[in-house]
mmCIF file of C-alpha atoms in Angstrom:
data_model
loop_
_atom_site.group_PDB
_atom_site.id
_atom_site.type_symbol
_atom_site.label_atom_id
_atom_site.label_comp_id
_atom_site.label_asym_id
_atom_site.label_seq_id
_atom_site.Cartn_x
_atom_site.Cartn_y
_atom_site.Cartn_z
ATOM 1 C CA MET A 1 -89.505 -15.045 32.087
ATOM 2 C CA SER A 2 -87.747 -13.220 29.365
ATOM 3 C CA SER A 3 -83.768 -13.842 29.830
ATOM 4 C CA ASP A 4 -82.464 -11.667 27.046
ATOM 5 C CA ASP A 5 -80.364 -8.655 27.783
ATOM 6 C CA GLN A 6 -81.900 -6.925 24.402
ATOM 7 C CA ASP A 7 -85.694 -7.708 25.497
ATOM 8 C CA TYR A 8 -86.119 -4.387 27.229
ATOM 9 C CA GLN A 9 -84.625 -2.702 23.737
ATOM 10 C CA ARG A 10 -87.243 -4.366 21.680
ATOM 11 C CA VAL A 11 -90.102 -3.263 24.652
ATOM 12 C CA GLU A 12 -89.064 0.217 24.383
ATOM 13 C CA ALA A 13 -89.204 0.231 21.058
ATOM 14 C CA GLN A 14 -92.704 1.212 21.184
ATOM 15 C CA ALA A 15 -95.050 3.506 23.468
ATOM 16 C CA CYS A 16 -96.658 1.847 26.677
ATOM 17 C CA PRO A 17 -100.304 1.220 26.019
ATOM 18 C CA MET A 18 -101.625 1.320 29.640
ATOM 19 C CA SER A 19 -102.869 4.501 29.925
ATOM 20 C CA THR A 20 -101.942 4.245 33.776
ATOM 21 C CA CYS A 21 -99.148 4.502 32.512
ATOM 22 C CA ALA A 22 -98.325 5.481 28.287
ATOM 23 C CA VAL A 23 -94.957 6.141 28.807
ATOM 24 C CA PRO A 24 -93.256 7.071 24.689
ATOM 25 C CA ALA A 25 -91.067 4.957 23.130
ATOM 26 C CA GLY A 26 -87.152 5.167 24.927
ATOM 27 C CA SER A 27 -87.943 5.028 28.006
ATOM 28 C CA PRO A 28 -89.045 2.538 30.967
ATOM 29 C CA CYS A 29 -92.491 1.741 32.125
ATOM 30 C CA ARG A 30 -93.055 3.937 34.982
ATOM 31 C CA THR A 31 -95.188 3.673 38.522
ATOM 32 C CA THR A 32 -98.788 6.137 39.805
ATOM 33 C CA ASN A 33 -95.995 7.268 41.837
ATOM 34 C CA GLY A 34 -93.899 8.332 39.188
ATOM 35 C CA LYS A 35 -91.112 5.630 40.014
ATOM 36 C CA VAL A 36 -89.066 3.421 37.164
ATOM 37 C CA ALA A 37 -91.339 0.039 37.274
ATOM 38 C CA VAL A 38 -89.007 -2.871 38.342
ATOM 39 C CA GLN A 39 -90.676 -4.603 35.406
ATOM 40 C CA TYR A 40 -92.332 -3.535 32.008
ATOM 41 C CA HIS A 41 -96.424 -3.381 31.903
ATOM 42 C CA THR A 42 -97.788 -7.043 30.281
ATOM 43 C CA ALA A 43 -100.185 -5.240 27.790
ATOM 44 C CA ARG A 44 -96.227 -3.385 26.651
ATOM 45 C CA PHE A 45 -93.665 -6.476 26.384
ATOM 46 C CA ARG A 46 -96.944 -8.828 24.203
ATOM 47 C CA LEU A 47 -96.370 -6.026 21.662
ATOM 48 C CA VAL A 48 -92.855 -7.841 21.025
ATOM 49 C CA PRO A 49 -93.987 -11.177 18.985
ATOM 50 C CA ARG A 50 -91.002 -13.127 20.796
ATOM 51 C CA LEU A 51 -92.205 -11.458 24.106
ATOM 52 C CA ALA A 52 -96.167 -12.436 23.970
ATOM 53 C CA LYS A 53 -96.180 -15.456 26.179
ATOM 54 C CA VAL A 54 -93.321 -14.900 28.807
ATOM 55 C CA LEU A 55 -94.697 -14.128 32.118
ATOM 56 C CA ASN A 56 -92.546 -11.123 33.055
ATOM 57 C CA VAL A 57 -90.171 -8.668 31.481
ATOM 58 C CA PRO A 58 -88.130 -6.998 34.096
ATOM 59 C CA THR A 59 -86.035 -3.325 33.992
ATOM 60 C CA PRO A 60 -82.628 -3.663 33.777
ATOM 61 C CA ALA A 61 -80.248 -2.051 36.194
ATOM 62 C CA VAL A 62 -78.956 0.559 33.645
ATOM 63 C CA ARG A 63 -83.356 2.104 34.037
ATOM 64 C CA TRP A 64 -82.250 2.201 37.772
ATOM 65 C CA PRO A 65 -85.505 0.228 38.701
ATOM 66 C CA GLY A 66 -87.107 2.236 41.799
ATOM 67 C CA SER A 67 -85.714 4.991 40.806
ATOM 68 C CA VAL A 68 -87.902 8.545 39.867
ATOM 69 C CA TRP A 69 -89.119 8.313 36.487
ATOM 70 C CA SER A 70 -87.789 10.873 33.371
ATOM 71 C CA GLU A 71 -88.363 10.149 29.716
ATOM 72 C CA LEU A 72 -85.449 9.473 27.772
ATOM 73 C CA PRO A 73 -84.600 10.486 24.624
ATOM 74 C CA ARG A 74 -86.982 8.590 22.093
ATOM 75 C CA PRO A 75 -85.018 6.397 19.880
ATOM 76 C CA VAL A 76 -85.047 7.024 15.471
ATOM 77 C CA GLU A 77 -85.118 4.696 12.800
ATOM 78 C CA LEU A 78 -81.410 2.522 12.996
ATOM 79 C CA GLY A 79 -79.079 4.375 10.314
ATOM 80 C CA GLY A 80 -80.421 7.952 11.181
ATOM 81 C CA GLU A 81 -79.064 11.040 12.707
ATOM 82 C CA PRO A 82 -78.788 11.128 16.692
ATOM 83 C CA VAL A 83 -82.096 12.525 18.072
ATOM 84 C CA GLY A 84 -81.866 13.676 21.680
ATOM 85 C CA HIS A 85 -78.919 14.511 23.463
ATOM 86 C CA VAL A 86 -77.987 12.452 26.981
ATOM 87 C CA ARG A 87 -75.135 13.652 28.872
ATOM 88 C CA ILE A 88 -74.151 11.215 31.952
ATOM 89 C CA GLY A 89 -71.655 12.847 34.463
ATOM 90 C CA TYR A 90 -68.539 11.410 36.384
ATOM 91 C CA ALA A 91 -66.903 12.466 39.733
ATOM 92 C CA ARG A 92 -63.952 11.158 41.343
ATOM 93 C CA ALA A 93 -61.676 12.071 44.191
ATOM 94 C CA SER A 94 -58.521 10.597 44.934
ATOM 95 C CA THR A 95 -58.725 9.865 48.931
ATOM 96 C CA THR A 96 -61.712 9.082 51.209
ATOM 97 C CA ARG A 97 -60.984 12.531 53.050
ATOM 98 C CA GLN A 98 -61.501 14.449 50.062
ATOM 99 C CA SER A 99 -65.419 15.492 49.009
ATOM 100 C CA LEU A 100 -67.018 15.254 46.008
ATOM 101 C CA ASP A 101 -69.417 18.243 46.402
ATOM 102 C CA SER A 102 -68.101 20.194 44.335
ATOM 103 C CA GLN A 103 -68.406 17.991 41.073
ATOM 104 C CA LEU A 104 -71.656 16.827 42.404
ATOM 105 C CA ASP A 105 -73.030 20.413 42.310
ATOM 106 C CA ALA A 106 -71.063 21.149 39.130
ATOM 107 C CA LEU A 107 -72.457 18.420 37.200
ATOM 108 C CA SER A 108 -76.375 19.179 39.103
ATOM 109 C CA GLY A 109 -76.111 22.499 37.321
ATOM 110 C CA ALA A 110 -74.869 20.448 33.975
ATOM 111 C CA GLY A 111 -77.987 18.859 33.221
ATOM 112 C CA VAL A 112 -76.901 15.435 33.705
ATOM 113 C CA ILE A 113 -79.491 12.328 33.973
ATOM 114 C CA ARG A 114 -77.349 10.461 36.142
ATOM 115 C CA VAL A 115 -73.524 10.985 37.805
ATOM 116 C CA PHE A 116 -71.708 8.006 39.058
ATOM 117 C CA SER A 117 -68.926 9.017 41.521
ATOM 118 C CA GLU A 118 -66.291 7.245 43.774
ATOM 119 C CA LYS A 119 -62.907 7.782 45.958
ATOM 120 C CA ILE A 120 -60.468 6.145 44.256
ATOM 121 C CA SER A 121 -56.662 7.074 43.045
ATOM 122 C CA THR A 122 -56.160 7.381 39.697
ATOM 123 C CA ARG A 123 -53.401 4.568 40.111
ATOM 124 C CA ALA A 124 -56.232 2.002 40.521
ATOM 125 C CA THR A 125 -56.356 -0.051 37.199
ATOM 126 C CA ARG A 126 -59.867 -0.718 37.649
ATOM 127 C CA ARG A 127 -62.410 2.309 38.308
ATOM 128 C CA PRO A 128 -66.064 0.390 38.213
ATOM 129 C CA GLU A 129 -68.104 3.741 38.731
ATOM 130 C CA LEU A 130 -66.071 4.792 35.651
ATOM 131 C CA GLU A 131 -66.751 2.316 33.769
ATOM 132 C CA ALA A 132 -70.283 1.814 34.692
ATOM 133 C CA ALA A 133 -70.833 5.054 33.317
ATOM 134 C CA VAL A 134 -68.516 4.426 30.074
ATOM 135 C CA LYS A 135 -71.299 1.195 29.740
ATOM 136 C CA LEU A 136 -74.631 3.012 29.909
ATOM 137 C CA ALA A 137 -73.166 5.793 27.899
ATOM 138 C CA ARG A 138 -72.487 2.773 25.143
ATOM 139 C CA GLU A 139 -75.888 1.278 25.680
ATOM 140 C CA ILE A 140 -77.652 5.248 25.492
ATOM 141 C CA ARG A 141 -75.501 5.523 21.750
ATOM 142 C CA SER A 142 -76.456 2.215 20.561
ATOM 143 C CA SER A 143 -80.596 3.851 20.575
ATOM 144 C CA ALA A 144 -79.337 6.375 18.043
ATOM 145 C CA VAL A 145 -79.199 8.779 20.800
ATOM 146 C CA ARG A 146 -76.063 11.529 20.787
ATOM 147 C CA VAL A 147 -74.231 10.582 24.004
ATOM 148 C CA THR A 148 -71.942 12.930 26.334
ATOM 149 C CA LEU A 149 -69.868 12.145 29.109
ATOM 150 C CA VAL A 150 -69.427 14.923 31.300
ATOM 151 C CA VAL A 151 -66.480 16.095 33.747
ATOM 152 C CA HIS A 152 -65.524 18.740 36.130
ATOM 153 C CA GLU A 153 -62.343 18.536 34.378
ATOM 154 C CA HIS A 154 -59.520 16.003 32.597
ATOM 155 C CA LYS A 155 -57.737 15.073 36.034
ATOM 156 C CA ARG A 156 -60.595 13.456 37.136
ATOM 157 C CA LEU A 157 -60.668 10.854 34.344
ATOM 158 C CA GLY A 158 -57.035 9.637 34.358
ATOM 159 C CA ARG A 159 -53.860 9.687 33.566
ATOM 160 C CA GLY A 160 -51.182 8.525 30.866
ATOM 161 C CA ILE A 161 -52.012 5.442 29.875
ATOM 162 C CA GLU A 162 -55.507 5.263 31.381
ATOM 163 C CA LEU A 163 -56.233 8.114 30.114
ATOM 164 C CA ALA A 164 -55.584 7.715 26.570
ATOM 165 C CA ALA A 165 -57.142 3.991 26.789
ATOM 166 C CA LEU A 166 -60.458 5.738 27.933
ATOM 167 C CA ALA A 167 -60.758 8.448 24.642
ATOM 168 C CA GLU A 168 -59.936 5.263 22.216
ATOM 169 C CA GLU A 169 -62.841 4.039 23.784
ATOM 170 C CA LEU A 170 -65.254 6.789 23.812
ATOM 171 C CA LYS A 171 -63.934 7.501 20.581
ATOM 172 C CA ALA A 172 -64.808 3.888 18.945
ATOM 173 C CA ASN A 173 -68.321 4.375 20.051
ATOM 174 C CA ASP A 174 -69.007 8.281 19.053
ATOM 175 C CA ILE A 175 -69.020 9.314 23.076
ATOM 176 C CA GLY A 176 -68.513 12.900 22.968
ATOM 177 C CA LEU A 177 -66.853 14.635 25.987
ATOM 178 C CA GLU A 178 -67.212 17.553 28.356
ATOM 179 C CA PHE A 179 -65.483 19.183 30.406
ATOM 180 C CA LEU A 180 -67.049 22.035 32.993
ATOM 181 C CA ALA A 181 -63.188 23.152 34.991
ATOM 182 C CA GLY A 182 -59.781 23.317 33.472
ATOM 183 C CA GLU A 183 -57.297 24.197 30.610
ATOM 184 C CA LEU A 184 -59.643 22.093 28.468
ATOM 185 C CA GLN A 185 -62.888 23.640 29.364
ATOM 186 C CA GLY A 186 -66.012 22.779 27.072
ATOM 187 C CA SER A 187 -67.024 19.727 24.711
ATOM 188 C CA HIS A 188 -64.647 17.662 22.664
ATOM 189 C CA ASP A 189 -65.493 15.658 19.902
ATOM 190 C CA PRO A 190 -64.029 11.865 20.343
ATOM 191 C CA SER A 191 -61.745 11.831 17.017
ATOM 192 C CA GLY A 192 -60.312 15.044 17.866
ATOM 193 C CA VAL A 193 -56.893 15.797 19.054
ATOM 194 C CA VAL A 194 -57.584 16.520 22.471
ATOM 195 C CA PHE A 195 -57.259 13.242 23.590
ATOM 196 C CA THR A 196 -53.853 13.093 22.674
ATOM 197 C CA VAL A 197 -53.538 15.908 24.688
ATOM 198 C CA LEU A 198 -55.285 14.654 27.487
ATOM 199 C CA ALA A 199 -52.915 11.994 27.801
ATOM 200 C CA ALA A 200 -49.446 14.078 27.523
ATOM 201 C CA LEU A 201 -50.633 16.295 29.419
ATOM 202 C CA SER A 202 -51.354 13.639 32.115
ATOM 203 C CA GLY A 203 -48.353 12.048 31.896
ATOM 204 C CA MET A 204 -46.107 15.326 32.174
ATOM 205 C CA GLU A 205 -47.982 16.054 35.799
ATOM 206 C CA ARG A 206 -47.475 12.744 37.082
ATOM 207 C CA GLU A 207 -43.876 13.699 36.507
ATOM 208 C CA TYR A 208 -43.716 17.452 37.480
ATOM 209 C CA ILE A 209 -44.974 15.593 41.043
ATOM 210 C CA ARG A 210 -43.010 12.827 41.354
ATOM 211 C CA ASP A 211 -39.927 15.533 40.732
ATOM 212 C CA ARG A 212 -41.657 17.776 43.418
ATOM 213 C CA THR A 213 -41.706 14.819 45.804
ATOM 214 C CA LEU A 214 -38.034 14.266 44.940
ATOM 215 C CA GLU A 215 -36.427 17.478 45.355
ATOM 216 C CA GLY A 216 -38.494 18.087 49.097
ATOM 217 C CA HIS A 217 -37.351 14.393 50.293
ATOM 218 C CA GLU A 218 -33.216 16.468 49.004
ATOM 219 C CA SER A 219 -34.423 19.645 50.540
ATOM 220 C CA ALA A 220 -35.398 17.779 54.093
ATOM 221 C CA ARG A 221 -32.336 15.687 54.797
ATOM 222 C CA LYS A 222 -29.836 18.150 53.365
ATOM 223 C CA ARG A 223 -31.889 19.914 57.213
ATOM 224 C CA GLY A 224 -30.855 16.870 58.851
ATOM 225 C CA LYS A 225 -34.785 15.295 58.744
ATOM 226 C CA THR A 226 -35.927 11.932 58.236
ATOM 227 C CA ILE A 227 -37.892 10.520 55.364
ATOM 228 C CA GLY A 228 -39.782 7.667 55.544
ATOM 229 C CA GLY A 229 -41.850 5.898 58.546
ATOM 230 C CA ALA A 230 -39.735 6.160 62.134
ATOM 231 C CA SER A 231 -36.432 3.715 62.919
ATOM 232 C CA VAL A 232 -37.870 0.504 65.087
ATOM 233 C CA THR A 233 -34.264 -1.140 65.664
ATOM 234 C CA ASP A 234 -31.970 -0.442 68.593
ATOM 235 C CA GLN A 235 -29.108 -1.478 70.191
ATOM 236 C CA ASP A 236 -30.138 -4.757 71.110
ATOM 237 C CA MET A 237 -31.671 -5.852 68.002
ATOM 238 C CA LEU A 238 -27.953 -4.138 66.009
ATOM 239 C CA SER A 239 -25.944 -6.844 68.423
ATOM 240 C CA MET A 240 -28.611 -9.758 68.306
ATOM 241 C CA ALA A 241 -29.666 -9.705 64.611
ATOM 242 C CA PRO A 242 -25.501 -10.110 62.918
ATOM 243 C CA HIS A 243 -24.897 -12.825 65.490
ATOM 244 C CA LEU A 244 -28.327 -14.528 64.818
ATOM 245 C CA ARG A 245 -27.418 -14.837 60.963
ATOM 246 C CA GLU A 246 -23.506 -15.423 61.421
ATOM 247 C CA GLN A 247 -24.869 -19.089 62.903
ATOM 248 C CA GLY A 248 -27.428 -19.611 59.957
ATOM 249 C CA VAL A 249 -30.898 -18.763 61.261
ATOM 250 C CA SER A 250 -33.243 -17.513 58.137
ATOM 251 C CA LEU A 251 -34.692 -13.434 58.040
ATOM 252 C CA ARG A 252 -37.933 -14.977 58.808
ATOM 253 C CA ASP A 253 -36.762 -16.657 62.582
ATOM 254 C CA VAL A 254 -34.144 -13.424 63.236
ATOM 255 C CA ALA A 255 -37.462 -11.338 62.597
ATOM 256 C CA LYS A 256 -39.231 -13.477 64.939
ATOM 257 C CA ARG A 257 -36.804 -13.039 67.792
ATOM 258 C CA LEU A 258 -36.572 -9.838 68.031
ATOM 259 C CA VAL A 259 -38.904 -7.562 69.658
ATOM 260 C CA ILE A 260 -39.440 -3.957 68.635
ATOM 261 C CA THR A 261 -39.182 -2.070 72.254
ATOM 262 C CA THR A 262 -40.047 1.703 71.100
ATOM 263 C CA GLY A 263 -43.220 3.353 69.581
ATOM 264 C CA LYS A 264 -46.427 2.564 68.071
ATOM 265 C CA LYS A 265 -44.773 -1.304 66.949
ATOM 266 C CA LYS A 266 -43.793 -1.531 70.387
ATOM 267 C CA GLY A 267 -44.078 -4.954 71.507
ATOM 268 C CA GLN A 268 -44.065 -6.652 68.126
ATOM 269 C CA HIS A 269 -41.753 -8.152 65.885
ATOM 270 C CA PRO A 270 -39.940 -6.556 62.838
ATOM 271 C CA SER A 271 -40.454 -7.953 59.341
ATOM 272 C CA PRO A 272 -37.589 -9.734 57.205
ATOM 273 C CA ALA A 273 -37.652 -6.687 55.207
ATOM 274 C CA THR A 274 -36.585 -4.593 58.053
ATOM 275 C CA VAL A 275 -34.462 -7.192 59.285
ATOM 276 C CA LEU A 276 -32.419 -7.524 55.889
ATOM 277 C CA ARG A 277 -32.220 -3.032 56.155
ATOM 278 C CA MET A 278 -30.896 -3.134 59.657
ATOM 279 C CA LEU A 279 -28.057 -6.024 58.343
ATOM 280 C CA ARG A 280 -27.171 -3.931 55.700
ATOM 281 C CA GLU A 281 -26.940 -0.683 57.289
ATOM 282 C CA TYR A 282 -24.857 -2.522 59.791
ATOM 283 C CA GLY A 283 -22.381 -3.586 57.787
ATOM 284 C CA GLU A 284 -21.807 -0.396 55.731
ATOM 285 C CA GLN A 285 -21.242 0.972 59.800
ATOM 286 C CA THR A 286 -18.962 -2.344 60.288
ATOM 287 C CA ALA A 287 -17.132 -2.465 57.359
ATOM 288 C CA ALA A 288 -13.294 -2.301 57.849
ATOM 289 C CA PRO A 289 -11.685 0.271 55.775
ATOM 290 C CA GLU A 290 -9.257 -0.532 52.360
ATOM 291 C CA PRO A 291 -5.802 -0.508 54.167
ATOM 292 C CA THR A 292 -3.811 2.556 51.662
ATOM 293 C CA VAL A 293 -0.696 1.876 50.385
ATOM 294 C CA PRO A 294 2.090 4.157 50.239
ATOM 295 C CA ASP A 295 2.937 6.054 46.809
ATOM 296 C CA GLY A 296 5.852 4.471 44.740
ATOM 297 C CA VAL A 297 4.661 0.716 46.856
ATOM 298 C CA TYR A 298 4.051 -2.367 44.371
ATOM 299 C CA GLN A 299 0.881 -4.045 45.621
ATOM 300 C CA PRO A 300 0.094 -7.059 43.466
ATOM 301 C CA THR A 301 -3.229 -8.520 43.594
ATOM 302 C CA VAL A 302 -3.575 -12.178 44.833
ATOM 303 C CA GLN A 303 -3.481 -13.242 41.051
ATOM 304 C CA ALA A 304 0.503 -11.647 40.499
ATOM 305 C CA ARG A 305 1.147 -13.475 44.178
ATOM 306 C CA ASN A 306 0.590 -16.553 42.916
ATOM 307 C CA ASP A 307 2.317 -16.288 39.593
ATOM 308 C CA PRO A 308 5.770 -18.478 39.504
ATOM 309 C CA SER A 309 7.188 -15.655 37.283
ATOM 310 C CA GLU A 310 6.624 -13.369 40.110
ATOM 311 C CA GLN A 311 7.654 -15.778 42.873
ATOM 312 C CA GLY A 312 11.305 -13.991 43.064
ATOM 313 C CA ARG A 313 10.188 -10.505 43.891
ATOM 314 C CA ARG A 314 9.033 -9.055 47.347
ATOM 315 C CA TRP A 315 5.777 -8.243 48.445
ATOM 316 C CA SER A 316 5.650 -5.084 50.225
#
């Protein structure tokens, strides 16, 4: 059994001689029921001298063994112009509650050969399905076939720096990009200026969303509404926590001694962060106001009081 990752490309460089398969060059072997075979037929991989004595050559995951077989673009000689065109789709939703149906329907109608989809936030540093889509696009492009990554709209790919990095990767591998909807609908050359525009638009959009959120919070506060989670503190906590801290008890131990008496977390202990916030708020509420000094009355600093040259002065 061979273990070279490039063996499948060497095998697919020629058509399969098996009469029951007879697939052209560039495609994996197929079974009699029209599925992608889990391994290449012996008569085919033995046409490659270095594979003539191995027992079998498995079909790589990139060819999706067991899936419905379809002919892939046939390879051309190295250095020639790209022949054929493969379209790979990608769909993404930010949360598990959002549906991908509309994106998947649009991609299905766009003639893609494979769709990668996932439900993951744009803030995630890694998106496995997008990475898999780009990897497959690279492998197909390395066979001298033109490849385009098809997406419903640019927001599905990412924002800001992440989108700029993706654009650089597509550009380096000569992979095209197409949007089915949105402001940038249409096909785009990876070497064009569109990727710079994408990064700028995405960054601006995130700032716009953030500004709208902050404006909403400020408007709610003016109306007396509370922003954030429900308070878990009560009068017993407010009296016990400062007392324990004055005795030198750590925040963690203070939290363990307090018990929430209301709400969904009833019976649980507050977190040390909650205790710290509670103590800060308590300190602000109980802080003694600074004494006011009548106009015209000299009020010395501590340093002035200790200055020998000022000892003869009477302090008010």
